[in-house]
Amino acid sequence: MGSSPASALGLCRRAGSTWPALLQLFLLAALGGCSVEERRFVDGGGGAGGTGGAGAGETSSNATSSSDATSSSEAASSAGSGGTCTGPSDCPAPPEPCQIPACVAGRCGTAPLPEETEIAPKEGDCQRLLCDGRGAQVAVAADEPEDDHNPCTADTCVGTTPKHTPQPGSCPEGRCDDVGNCVPAECSRDTECGTSTECLRYTCNAGLCAAQPAPAGTFCNSLQDQCDGAGRCIDCVNSGGCGECCVCSAAHVCIPA
């Protein structure tokens, strides 16, 4: 059964004089009157209701702040471990030298170095390490042989491999042998190797003595004899040294014609 505004107002006045404030509030809400008490609750004024509302608001705010702090702490920890980031410096270095750390949309990743970027340059290894533009490295041949500081070798590149080939010549200690070692020299001039003749010539070449025989048939002994090709001067080889009236026997001896 409904009540009129006037009767409700009368009840409000009587309740205010005889009941506690909290009981008065519930009763007035049930009767649908007391517009003055409704404005006081919405505005958050004093009383149990207002105080309770404020306390609930403060608790919610504190909970939100605590949640935000926890999230921020977790984000910082994740960034430190290479997960999330605010810049490339927050991310770990990639193991591949042709890649650099990158931070994209707050997550750590990698980015490739430009194509033909040279990495770990090294002189004398006959190769260059270049980036392919996709994060990998490739080796290309380079004519940059390593100097082994040996005067008895020639330094070259065979593809991407250094090679040191023995070469003849002189060296500080003497001469270079056949395997690229510097050994004491046998000579410094031809006369140290022996006495040359018409059919055998001694030479000193790069610290080594050499004996070079004259070709067979070379005239010797004032054009009367011939060299046999082994360094000896004999009567004849092809009758050229026997004169017109003689011939050369099988034993290389001149006989009358």
mmCIF file with all atom_site columns, N, CA, C and O in Angstrom, residues 2 21 52 65 138 147 169 252:
data_model
loop_
_atom_site.group_PDB
_atom_site.id
_atom_site.type_symbol
_atom_site.label_atom_id
_atom_site.label_alt_id
_atom_site.label_comp_id
_atom_site.label_asym_id
_atom_site.label_entity_id
_atom_site.label_seq_id
_atom_site.pdbx_PDB_ins_code
_atom_site.Cartn_x
_atom_site.Cartn_y
_atom_site.Cartn_z
_atom_site.occupancy
_atom_site.B_iso_or_equiv
_atom_site.pdbx_formal_charge
_atom_site.auth_seq_id
_atom_site.auth_comp_id
_atom_site.auth_asym_id
_atom_site.auth_atom_id
_atom_site.pdbx_PDB_model_num
ATOM 1  N N  . GLY A 1 2   ? 0.669   2.166   -0.910  1.00 0.00 ? 2   GLY A N  1
ATOM 2  C CA . GLY A 1 2   ? 1.535   3.334   -1.026  1.00 0.00 ? 2   GLY A CA 1
ATOM 3  C C  . GLY A 1 2   ? 1.230   4.370   0.006   1.00 0.00 ? 2   GLY A C  1
ATOM 4  O O  . GLY A 1 2   ? 0.187   4.379   0.620   1.00 0.00 ? 2   GLY A O  1
ATOM 5  N N  . ALA A 1 21  ? 20.756  7.273   13.407  1.00 0.00 ? 21  ALA A N  1
ATOM 6  C CA . ALA A 1 21  ? 20.877  7.754   12.016  1.00 0.00 ? 21  ALA A CA 1
ATOM 7  C C  . ALA A 1 21  ? 20.886  6.610   11.008  1.00 0.00 ? 21  ALA A C  1
ATOM 8  O O  . ALA A 1 21  ? 20.290  6.706   9.935   1.00 0.00 ? 21  ALA A O  1
ATOM 9  N N  . GLY A 1 52  ? 32.263  4.444   3.818   1.00 0.00 ? 52  GLY A N  1
ATOM 10 C CA . GLY A 1 52  ? 32.509  3.148   3.202   1.00 0.00 ? 52  GLY A CA 1
ATOM 11 C C  . GLY A 1 52  ? 32.875  3.270   1.733   1.00 0.00 ? 52  GLY A C  1
ATOM 12 O O  . GLY A 1 52  ? 33.756  2.599   1.236   1.00 0.00 ? 52  GLY A O  1
ATOM 13 N N  . SER A 1 65  ? 47.530  0.495   -8.196  1.00 0.00 ? 65  SER A N  1
ATOM 14 C CA . SER A 1 65  ? 48.917  0.963   -8.136  1.00 0.00 ? 65  SER A CA 1
ATOM 15 C C  . SER A 1 65  ? 49.855  -0.197  -7.898  1.00 0.00 ? 65  SER A C  1
ATOM 16 O O  . SER A 1 65  ? 50.929  -0.299  -8.491  1.00 0.00 ? 65  SER A O  1
ATOM 17 N N  . VAL A 1 138 ? 79.992  -14.674 -46.000 1.00 0.00 ? 138 VAL A N  1
ATOM 18 C CA . VAL A 1 138 ? 80.572  -15.459 -47.084 1.00 0.00 ? 138 VAL A CA 1
ATOM 19 C C  . VAL A 1 138 ? 82.037  -15.060 -47.221 1.00 0.00 ? 138 VAL A C  1
ATOM 20 O O  . VAL A 1 138 ? 82.424  -13.923 -46.930 1.00 0.00 ? 138 VAL A O  1
ATOM 21 N N  . ASP A 1 147 ? 102.962 -12.671 -45.848 1.00 0.00 ? 147 ASP A N  1
ATOM 22 C CA . ASP A 1 147 ? 104.416 -12.595 -45.961 1.00 0.00 ? 147 ASP A CA 1
ATOM 23 C C  . ASP A 1 147 ? 105.029 -13.447 -44.855 1.00 0.00 ? 147 ASP A C  1
ATOM 24 O O  . ASP A 1 147 ? 104.899 -13.132 -43.671 1.00 0.00 ? 147 ASP A O  1
ATOM 25 N N  . GLY A 1 169 ? 117.870 -18.212 -55.274 1.00 0.00 ? 169 GLY A N  1
ATOM 26 C CA . GLY A 1 169 ? 118.372 -16.857 -55.086 1.00 0.00 ? 169 GLY A CA 1
ATOM 27 C C  . GLY A 1 169 ? 119.297 -16.788 -53.892 1.00 0.00 ? 169 GLY A C  1
ATOM 28 O O  . GLY A 1 169 ? 119.627 -17.789 -53.259 1.00 0.00 ? 169 GLY A O  1
ATOM 29 N N  . HIS A 1 252 ? 136.390 -42.553 -82.074 1.00 0.00 ? 252 HIS A N  1
ATOM 30 C CA . HIS A 1 252 ? 136.677 -41.131 -82.080 1.00 0.00 ? 252 HIS A CA 1
ATOM 31 C C  . HIS A 1 252 ? 138.176 -40.860 -82.223 1.00 0.00 ? 252 HIS A C  1
ATOM 32 O O  . HIS A 1 252 ? 138.749 -39.961 -81.604 1.00 0.00 ? 252 HIS A O  1
#
